[in-house]
C-alpha cells in the first residue's frame, strides 16, 4: 500500500505540473484516454446485455478510435477554453467596483482608471448565485451545442453524409437531451462549487466516460433491443440505408463512397487494435517478469535471511568465546593479584619476625650491659658501708 500511495502521489504531482505548463495538450490527452475507456466500457456492457448491432463478432476498435479522435481534437480543447471563459463571464457575482477619490492634479485619463477599485463579495449568497448561473449557462450555451457536435462528428467519422448526420442528430439529440440535463446539472453544481477551475476539464472528462457509455447503451437498446432494427429516418430499408444503422453496422456495411475521414478512422482503429495487442503482450511479459522478479526477490531474501542468521550465530559464538576469554583473563588476573598479595604478606611477616628478633637481641644486650654496670656499684656500696662502720666504731 505504501508503494501505491507513493506512485499515486508521483503521478498526481507530475500531472499537476503538466497541467500548469501545457493545459491544452494535457487536457486533450486526458480526454483521449477517458473517451476511449468510456467506449470500451460501453462495448462490454452492450455485449453483456446483448444489444449489439447485427454482424458484430468482435471488439470494434474503429469505434474506439473515433471516440479517441473526438476527445483529443475537440473535447479537450473546447473544455479547456470554455471553463476559463465561463469563469470570466460570471465575475460580476464575485466582485464589485467601488468608487474612489481621485487627485485633481492628475490627468483625466489616469484618473478614470483610479476612480474604481475591485472588491470581492463576501458570503454564500453571491457564491450560490454564481454557481447557479454557471450551471444554467453551461447547459444552454455549451452542453446542448456540444451534444450536437458529438453526434454530428461521430456520424461523419462513421462515413455518413452531412444530411444523414443532421437527421441522426435530430433523432438522437431529442432522445438524449432530457437525460443530459438530469445527468449533468447536479454534477456541474458540484463542479462549480468545489472543483478548482484548472481541474474542471479532468472532472468533466471523467464524467464523460460514464455519460458516453450511457449514450451508446441507450441508442443500442433503442435500435437493437427487439428482433428487427429501427426503420431508417428517410424510410428506406436496412440493407440500403446507412442512416438506419448503428455505428458498428455502418462499419460492416459495403460503402462505395469511402471518404478520407472514413479512411482515417479505419486506420486509427487498426492502429489501436495493434497497439492494444502490443499492450497485452507487454502486460503479459511484465507479469512474467514480475513473477520472476518476485521469485528472485524471495530467493534473495531467503539467502539474505540465512546469511544474516549465520552471521548472527557466528557473532553470538564469537561473543560467547570472547566472553569466556574475558572471564578467564579476569580470573587469571585475580589469581595473580592474590599471589602477589600472599607474597607481600609473607615478606611482611618475615620483616616483622626479623624486627622482633632484632628487638629481642637489643633488649638482651641492654640487660647484659645493665647487669655489668650494676656489680661494681654494689661493691662500692659495701665498701662505703664498711668504712662508715669502722669510723663509727672508732668514735665509740
Protein backbone atom coordinates (compact mmCIF):
# COMPACT_ATOMS: atom_id res chain seq x y z
CA UNK A 1 0.00 0.00 0.00
CA UNK A 2 2.80 2.42 0.72
CA UNK A 3 4.27 1.89 -2.75
CA UNK A 4 0.87 2.50 -4.35
CA UNK A 5 0.34 5.69 -2.40
CA UNK A 6 3.78 6.98 -3.39
CA UNK A 7 3.15 6.06 -7.03
CA UNK A 8 -0.21 7.83 -7.00
CA UNK A 9 1.33 10.91 -5.41
CA UNK A 10 4.09 10.86 -8.05
CA UNK A 11 1.56 10.67 -10.91
CA UNK A 12 -0.64 13.43 -9.48
CA UNK A 13 2.35 15.69 -8.86
CA UNK A 14 3.63 15.37 -12.42
CA UNK A 15 0.11 15.65 -13.85
CA UNK A 16 -0.36 18.94 -12.00
CA UNK A 17 2.93 20.24 -13.36
CA UNK A 18 1.97 19.26 -16.91
CA UNK A 19 -1.41 20.92 -16.43
CA UNK A 20 0.30 24.16 -15.40
CA UNK A 21 2.82 24.16 -18.26
CA UNK A 22 0.66 22.80 -21.14
CA UNK A 23 -3.02 22.83 -20.13
CA UNK A 24 -4.39 22.38 -23.65
CA UNK A 25 -2.22 19.37 -24.52
CA UNK A 26 -2.68 17.78 -21.10
CA UNK A 27 -6.48 18.08 -21.18
CA UNK A 28 -6.58 16.79 -24.77
CA UNK A 29 -4.51 13.72 -23.87
CA UNK A 30 -6.70 13.15 -20.81
CA UNK A 31 -9.85 13.35 -22.93
CA UNK A 32 -8.35 10.90 -25.45
CA UNK A 33 -7.76 8.29 -22.74
CA UNK A 34 -11.07 8.77 -20.94
CA UNK A 35 -13.21 8.80 -24.10
CA UNK A 36 -11.50 5.60 -25.27
CA UNK A 37 -12.11 3.98 -21.88
CA UNK A 38 -15.75 5.07 -22.00
CA UNK A 39 -16.29 3.37 -25.36
CA UNK A 40 -14.53 0.22 -24.13
CA UNK A 41 -16.89 0.15 -21.16
CA UNK A 42 -19.90 0.70 -23.42
CA UNK A 43 -18.99 -2.16 -25.77
CA UNK A 44 -18.56 -4.58 -22.88
CA UNK A 45 -21.94 -3.56 -21.44
CA UNK A 46 -23.62 -3.92 -24.83
CA UNK A 47 -22.15 -7.40 -25.22
CA UNK A 48 -23.28 -8.42 -21.76
CA UNK A 49 -26.89 -7.24 -22.20
CA UNK A 50 -26.97 -8.38 -25.86
CA UNK A 51 -27.84 -5.12 -27.59
CA UNK A 52 -25.04 -5.21 -30.20
CA UNK A 53 -25.55 -4.48 -33.86
CA UNK A 54 -26.06 -7.39 -36.22
CA UNK A 55 -22.94 -8.88 -37.70
CA UNK A 56 -20.64 -7.75 -34.91
CA UNK A 57 -18.38 -10.64 -33.96
CA UNK A 58 -15.55 -8.96 -32.06
CA UNK A 59 -14.49 -5.76 -30.38
CA UNK A 60 -14.84 -2.69 -32.67
CA UNK A 61 -11.51 -0.88 -32.49
CA UNK A 62 -12.52 1.66 -35.15
CA UNK A 63 -15.34 2.88 -32.95
CA UNK A 64 -12.97 3.34 -30.00
CA UNK A 65 -10.54 5.17 -32.31
CA UNK A 66 -13.31 7.57 -33.36
CA UNK A 67 -14.05 8.39 -29.72
CA UNK A 68 -10.33 8.95 -29.05
CA UNK A 69 -10.09 11.30 -32.06
CA UNK A 70 -13.09 13.29 -30.84
CA UNK A 71 -11.71 13.51 -27.31
CA UNK A 72 -8.26 14.66 -28.36
CA UNK A 73 -9.23 17.05 -31.19
CA UNK A 74 -12.48 18.55 -29.86
CA UNK A 75 -13.43 17.67 -26.28
CA UNK A 76 -10.11 18.51 -24.63
CA UNK A 77 -9.51 21.91 -26.29
CA UNK A 78 -13.15 23.01 -26.03
CA UNK A 79 -13.44 22.17 -22.34
CA UNK A 80 -10.17 23.94 -21.60
CA UNK A 81 -11.31 27.16 -23.22
CA UNK A 82 -14.95 27.03 -22.17
CA UNK A 83 -14.49 26.83 -18.40
CA UNK A 84 -11.96 29.64 -18.29
CA UNK A 85 -14.35 31.77 -20.41
CA UNK A 86 -17.31 30.88 -18.18
CA UNK A 87 -15.30 31.86 -15.11
CA UNK A 88 -14.66 35.29 -16.60
CA UNK A 89 -18.30 35.69 -17.68
CA UNK A 90 -19.57 35.25 -14.14
CA UNK A 91 -17.08 37.58 -12.46
CA UNK A 92 -19.90 40.09 -11.78
CA UNK A 93 -21.07 37.77 -8.99
CA UNK A 94 -17.61 37.64 -7.40
CA UNK A 95 -16.53 41.29 -7.42
CA UNK A 96 -17.98 44.77 -7.17
CA UNK A 97 -16.39 48.07 -8.16
CA UNK A 98 -16.30 50.79 -5.52
CA UNK A 99 -15.80 54.45 -6.42
CA UNK A 100 -12.60 56.08 -5.18
CA UNK A 101 -11.44 59.69 -4.67
CA UNK A 102 -9.00 60.73 -7.39
CA UNK A 103 -6.43 63.53 -7.19
CA UNK A 104 -7.31 66.69 -9.12
CA UNK A 105 -3.68 67.26 -10.12
CA UNK A 106 -3.50 64.14 -12.32
CA UNK A 107 -4.75 63.98 -15.89
CA UNK A 108 -8.24 62.86 -16.72
CA UNK A 109 -7.07 59.69 -18.49
CA UNK A 110 -5.17 58.42 -15.46
CA UNK A 111 -7.93 59.45 -13.09
CA UNK A 112 -10.55 57.35 -14.91
CA UNK A 113 -8.70 54.11 -14.08
CA UNK A 114 -8.25 55.13 -10.47
CA UNK A 115 -11.90 56.07 -9.93
CA UNK A 116 -12.95 52.48 -9.05
CA UNK A 117 -11.39 49.60 -7.22
CA UNK A 118 -12.30 45.91 -7.24
CA UNK A 119 -13.72 44.43 -4.04
CA UNK A 120 -14.60 40.75 -3.62
CA UNK A 121 -18.07 39.82 -2.38
CA UNK A 122 -18.36 38.02 0.94
CA UNK A 123 -20.99 35.50 1.97
CA UNK A 124 -22.53 32.38 0.47
CA UNK A 125 -25.44 34.15 -1.25
CA UNK A 126 -23.29 35.61 -4.02
CA UNK A 127 -21.43 32.32 -4.31
CA UNK A 128 -24.65 30.35 -4.82
CA UNK A 129 -25.85 32.85 -7.43
CA UNK A 130 -22.61 32.47 -9.33
CA UNK A 131 -22.76 28.66 -9.23
CA UNK A 132 -26.40 28.52 -10.39
CA UNK A 133 -25.67 30.98 -13.19
CA UNK A 134 -22.73 28.84 -14.30
CA UNK A 135 -24.90 25.71 -14.37
CA UNK A 136 -27.58 27.44 -16.45
CA UNK A 137 -25.09 28.95 -18.89
CA UNK A 138 -23.27 25.64 -19.19
CA UNK A 139 -26.47 23.77 -20.04
CA UNK A 140 -27.71 26.34 -22.55
CA UNK A 141 -24.55 27.62 -24.18
CA UNK A 142 -22.29 24.58 -24.04
CA UNK A 143 -23.90 21.22 -23.26
CA UNK A 144 -26.60 21.42 -25.93
CA UNK A 145 -24.24 22.52 -28.77
CA UNK A 146 -21.57 20.10 -27.54
CA UNK A 147 -24.01 17.16 -27.65
CA UNK A 148 -24.97 18.05 -31.24
CA UNK A 149 -21.28 18.40 -32.12
CA UNK A 150 -20.61 14.97 -30.64
CA UNK A 151 -23.43 13.32 -32.58
CA UNK A 152 -22.52 15.04 -35.84
CA UNK A 153 -18.83 14.28 -35.53
CA UNK A 154 -19.50 10.61 -34.83
CA UNK A 155 -21.77 10.45 -37.87
CA UNK A 156 -19.15 11.98 -40.14
CA UNK A 157 -16.39 9.74 -38.80
CA UNK A 158 -18.60 6.70 -39.41
CA UNK A 159 -18.96 7.67 -43.09
CA UNK A 160 -22.38 9.31 -43.16
CA UNK A 161 -23.05 12.32 -45.32
CA UNK A 162 -23.80 15.72 -43.81
CA UNK A 163 -27.55 15.34 -44.47
CA UNK A 164 -27.67 11.90 -42.91
CA UNK A 165 -25.65 13.21 -39.98
CA UNK A 166 -28.15 16.03 -39.42
CA UNK A 167 -31.06 13.59 -39.46
CA UNK A 168 -29.32 11.36 -36.94
CA UNK A 169 -28.59 14.40 -34.77
CA UNK A 170 -32.24 15.37 -34.70
CA UNK A 171 -33.33 11.89 -33.69
CA UNK A 172 -30.61 11.20 -31.12
CA UNK A 173 -30.50 14.70 -29.62
CA UNK A 174 -34.16 14.70 -28.63
CA UNK A 175 -33.77 11.23 -27.11
CA UNK A 176 -30.69 12.23 -25.10
CA UNK A 177 -31.21 15.89 -24.15
CA UNK A 178 -33.51 15.19 -21.20
CA UNK A 179 -31.06 12.66 -19.82
CA UNK A 180 -28.23 15.15 -20.33
CA UNK A 181 -29.96 17.81 -18.24
CA UNK A 182 -30.71 15.35 -15.45
CA UNK A 183 -27.20 13.90 -15.51
CA UNK A 184 -25.03 16.99 -15.89
CA UNK A 185 -26.86 19.59 -13.78
CA UNK A 186 -26.10 18.17 -10.31
CA UNK A 187 -22.59 17.19 -11.30
CA UNK A 188 -21.93 20.65 -12.70
CA UNK A 189 -23.20 22.23 -9.49
CA UNK A 190 -20.61 20.21 -7.57
CA UNK A 191 -18.02 21.09 -10.18
CA UNK A 192 -18.53 24.84 -9.92
CA UNK A 193 -18.82 24.69 -6.12
CA UNK A 194 -15.79 22.62 -5.13
CA UNK A 195 -13.52 21.76 -8.08
CA UNK A 196 -10.72 24.23 -8.97
CA UNK A 197 -11.07 25.76 -12.42
CA UNK A 198 -7.87 24.19 -13.79
CA UNK A 199 -9.17 20.71 -12.85
CA UNK A 200 -12.66 21.21 -14.31
CA UNK A 201 -11.80 19.59 -17.71
CA UNK A 202 -10.44 16.50 -15.93
CA UNK A 203 -13.57 16.32 -13.79
CA UNK A 204 -15.91 16.65 -16.80
CA UNK A 205 -13.94 14.18 -18.96
CA UNK A 206 -14.09 11.65 -16.12
CA UNK A 207 -17.88 12.03 -16.01
CA UNK A 208 -17.99 11.88 -19.83
CA UNK A 209 -16.60 8.34 -19.57
CA UNK A 210 -19.85 7.27 -17.89
CA UNK A 211 -22.03 9.58 -20.00
CA UNK A 212 -20.72 8.32 -23.36
CA UNK A 213 -21.14 4.72 -22.25
CA UNK A 214 -24.71 5.53 -21.23
CA UNK A 215 -25.46 7.17 -24.60
CA UNK A 216 -24.08 4.22 -26.52
CA UNK A 217 -26.08 1.71 -24.49
CA UNK A 218 -29.17 3.92 -24.77
CA UNK A 219 -29.03 4.11 -28.57
CA UNK A 220 -28.21 0.41 -28.96
CA UNK A 221 -31.02 -0.51 -26.59
CA UNK A 222 -33.35 1.60 -28.66
CA UNK A 223 -32.19 0.21 -32.02
CA UNK A 224 -31.36 -3.43 -31.24
CA UNK A 225 -33.47 -4.44 -28.24
CA UNK A 226 -36.01 -6.21 -30.49
CA UNK A 227 -35.57 -8.67 -33.28
CA UNK A 228 -35.63 -6.06 -36.02
CA UNK A 229 -33.79 -2.76 -36.20
CA UNK A 230 -35.47 0.61 -36.17
CA UNK A 231 -36.54 1.83 -39.60
CA UNK A 232 -34.33 4.42 -41.28
CA UNK A 233 -35.04 8.13 -40.83
CA UNK A 234 -35.67 8.54 -44.56
CA UNK A 235 -37.89 5.47 -44.79
CA UNK A 236 -35.52 3.16 -46.73
CA UNK A 237 -34.73 -0.42 -45.81
CA UNK A 238 -31.95 -1.55 -43.50
CA UNK A 239 -29.83 -3.04 -46.32
CA UNK A 240 -29.71 0.12 -48.42
CA UNK A 241 -29.81 2.99 -45.90
CA UNK A 242 -26.81 3.73 -43.69
CA UNK A 243 -28.78 6.23 -41.62
CA UNK A 244 -30.78 3.38 -40.05
CA UNK A 245 -27.65 1.58 -38.93
CA UNK A 246 -25.78 1.96 -35.69
CA UNK A 247 -22.11 2.91 -35.86
CA UNK A 248 -20.99 -0.73 -35.66
CA UNK A 249 -23.23 -1.85 -38.51
CA UNK A 250 -22.26 1.10 -40.67
CA UNK A 251 -18.66 -0.02 -40.35
CA UNK A 252 -19.55 -3.50 -41.60
CA UNK A 253 -21.78 -2.37 -44.48
CA UNK A 254 -20.36 -2.21 -48.03
CA UNK A 255 -19.74 1.52 -48.55
CA UNK A 256 -18.72 2.60 -52.03
CA UNK A 257 -18.03 6.28 -51.30
CA UNK A 258 -15.32 5.76 -48.69
CA UNK A 259 -14.22 9.24 -47.69
CA UNK A 260 -10.93 10.46 -46.34
CA UNK A 261 -12.38 10.76 -42.87
CA UNK A 262 -13.54 7.16 -43.02
CA UNK A 263 -10.08 6.03 -44.10
CA UNK A 264 -8.53 7.93 -41.23
CA UNK A 265 -10.99 6.37 -38.80
CA UNK A 266 -10.31 2.85 -40.14
CA UNK A 267 -6.55 3.39 -39.99
CA UNK A 268 -6.80 4.69 -36.45
CA UNK A 269 -8.87 1.66 -35.50
CA UNK A 270 -6.28 -0.74 -36.92
CA UNK A 271 -3.51 1.13 -35.15
CA UNK A 272 -5.48 0.99 -31.93
CA UNK A 273 -6.01 -2.76 -32.46
CA UNK A 274 -2.31 -3.33 -32.95
CA UNK A 275 -1.39 -1.10 -30.01
CA UNK A 276 -3.86 -2.97 -27.82
CA UNK A 277 -2.36 -6.31 -28.87
CA UNK A 278 1.13 -4.96 -28.22
CA UNK A 279 -0.02 -3.61 -24.88
CA UNK A 280 -1.46 -7.02 -23.94
CA UNK A 281 1.82 -8.70 -24.90
CA UNK A 282 3.74 -6.14 -22.90
CA UNK A 283 1.38 -6.70 -19.98
CA UNK A 284 1.92 -10.48 -20.15
CA UNK A 285 5.68 -10.01 -20.36
CA UNK A 286 5.51 -7.57 -17.47
CA UNK A 287 3.52 -10.09 -15.45
CA UNK A 288 6.05 -12.82 -16.25
CA UNK A 289 8.92 -10.53 -15.35
CA UNK A 290 7.10 -9.55 -12.19
CA UNK A 291 6.73 -13.23 -11.25
CA UNK A 292 10.39 -13.88 -11.98
CA UNK A 293 11.38 -10.80 -10.07
CA UNK A 294 9.23 -11.97 -7.17
CA UNK A 295 10.87 -15.40 -7.20
CA UNK A 296 14.34 -13.83 -7.40
CA UNK A 297 13.43 -11.41 -4.66
CA UNK A 298 12.16 -14.24 -2.48
CA UNK A 299 15.33 -16.27 -3.11
CA UNK A 300 17.50 -13.25 -2.39
CA UNK A 301 15.52 -12.57 0.75
CA UNK A 302 15.87 -16.19 1.85
CA UNK A 303 19.62 -16.13 1.14
CA UNK A 304 19.98 -12.86 2.93
CA UNK A 305 17.98 -14.16 5.88
CA UNK A 306 20.12 -17.31 6.01
CA UNK A 307 23.29 -15.24 5.81
CA UNK A 308 22.00 -12.93 8.50
CA UNK A 309 21.11 -15.90 10.71
CA UNK A 310 24.53 -17.46 10.14
CA UNK A 311 26.32 -14.20 10.80
CA UNK A 312 24.20 -13.70 13.88
CA UNK A 313 25.04 -17.19 15.11
CA UNK A 314 28.70 -16.56 14.43
CA UNK A 315 28.54 -13.29 16.22
CA UNK A 316 26.85 -15.00 19.13
CA UNK A 317 29.50 -17.72 19.18
CA UNK A 318 32.25 -15.14 18.89
CA UNK A 319 30.63 -13.12 21.62
CA UNK A 320 30.37 -16.23 23.82
CA UNK A 321 34.00 -17.17 23.12
CA UNK A 322 35.15 -13.64 23.76
CA UNK A 323 33.12 -13.56 26.96
CA UNK A 324 34.75 -16.83 28.09
CA UNK A 325 38.18 -15.47 27.27
CA UNK A 326 37.43 -12.28 29.13
CA UNK A 327 36.21 -14.23 32.16
CA UNK A 328 39.34 -16.42 32.05
CA UNK A 329 41.58 -13.39 31.83
CA UNK A 330 39.74 -11.79 34.74
CA UNK A 331 40.21 -14.96 36.81
CA UNK A 332 43.91 -15.13 35.92
CA UNK A 333 44.30 -11.52 36.90
CA UNK A 334 42.54 -12.17 40.19
CA UNK A 335 44.84 -15.17 40.84
CA UNK A 336 47.89 -13.09 40.03
CA UNK A 337 46.75 -10.36 42.37
CA UNK A 338 46.06 -12.95 45.08
CA UNK A 339 49.51 -14.48 44.61
CA UNK A 340 51.16 -11.09 44.84
CA UNK A 341 49.13 -10.30 47.94
CA UNK A 342 50.20 -13.55 49.60
CA UNK A 343 53.82 -12.92 48.65
CA UNK A 344 53.69 -9.41 50.05
CA UNK A 345 52.11 -10.70 53.26
CA UNK A 346 54.87 -13.34 53.58
CA UNK A 347 57.53 -10.69 53.10
CA UNK A 348 55.81 -8.54 55.66
CA UNK A 349 55.67 -11.39 58.16
CA UNK A 350 59.35 -12.12 57.58
CA UNK A 351 60.21 -8.49 58.18
CA UNK A 352 58.14 -8.50 61.34
CA UNK A 353 59.94 -11.63 62.56
CA UNK A 354 63.30 -10.07 61.78
CA UNK A 355 62.30 -6.90 63.60
CA UNK A 356 61.15 -8.98 66.60
CA UNK A 357 64.43 -10.88 66.69
CA UNK A 358 66.42 -7.64 66.47
CA UNK A 359 64.34 -6.12 69.26
CA UNK A 360 64.89 -9.17 71.47
CA UNK A 361 68.64 -9.11 70.79
CA UNK A 362 68.79 -5.42 71.63
CA UNK A 363 66.87 -5.96 74.85
CA UNK A 364 69.20 -8.81 75.83
CA UNK A 365 72.28 -6.71 75.17
CA UNK A 366 70.86 -3.86 77.19
CA UNK A 367 70.10 -6.17 80.09
CA UNK A 368 73.62 -7.61 80.00
CA UNK A 369 75.16 -4.14 79.96
CA UNK A 370 72.98 -3.09 82.82
CA UNK A 371 73.95 -6.11 84.83
CA UNK A 372 77.59 -5.45 84.20
CA UNK A 373 77.20 -1.88 85.37
CA UNK A 374 75.29 -2.93 88.45
CA UNK A 375 78.00 -5.20 90.03
CA UNK A 376 80.69 -2.51 90.74
CA UNK A 377 78.13 -0.31 92.33
CA UNK A 378 77.21 -2.93 94.89
CA UNK A 379 80.87 -3.41 95.78
CA UNK A 380 81.33 0.26 96.25
CA UNK A 381 78.26 0.36 98.41
CA UNK A 382 79.58 -2.43 100.58
CA UNK A 383 82.99 -0.74 100.86
CA UNK A 384 81.44 2.55 101.86
CA UNK A 385 79.36 0.77 104.43
CA UNK A 386 82.41 -0.97 105.86
CA UNK A 387 84.33 2.29 106.11
CA UNK A 388 81.37 4.04 107.74
CA UNK A 389 81.02 1.22 110.23
CA UNK A 390 84.70 1.39 111.04
CA UNK A 391 84.53 5.09 111.69
CA UNK A 392 81.52 4.67 113.95
CA UNK A 393 83.40 2.03 115.88
CA UNK A 394 86.37 4.30 116.35
CA UNK A 395 84.17 7.11 117.52
CA UNK A 396 82.68 4.97 120.15
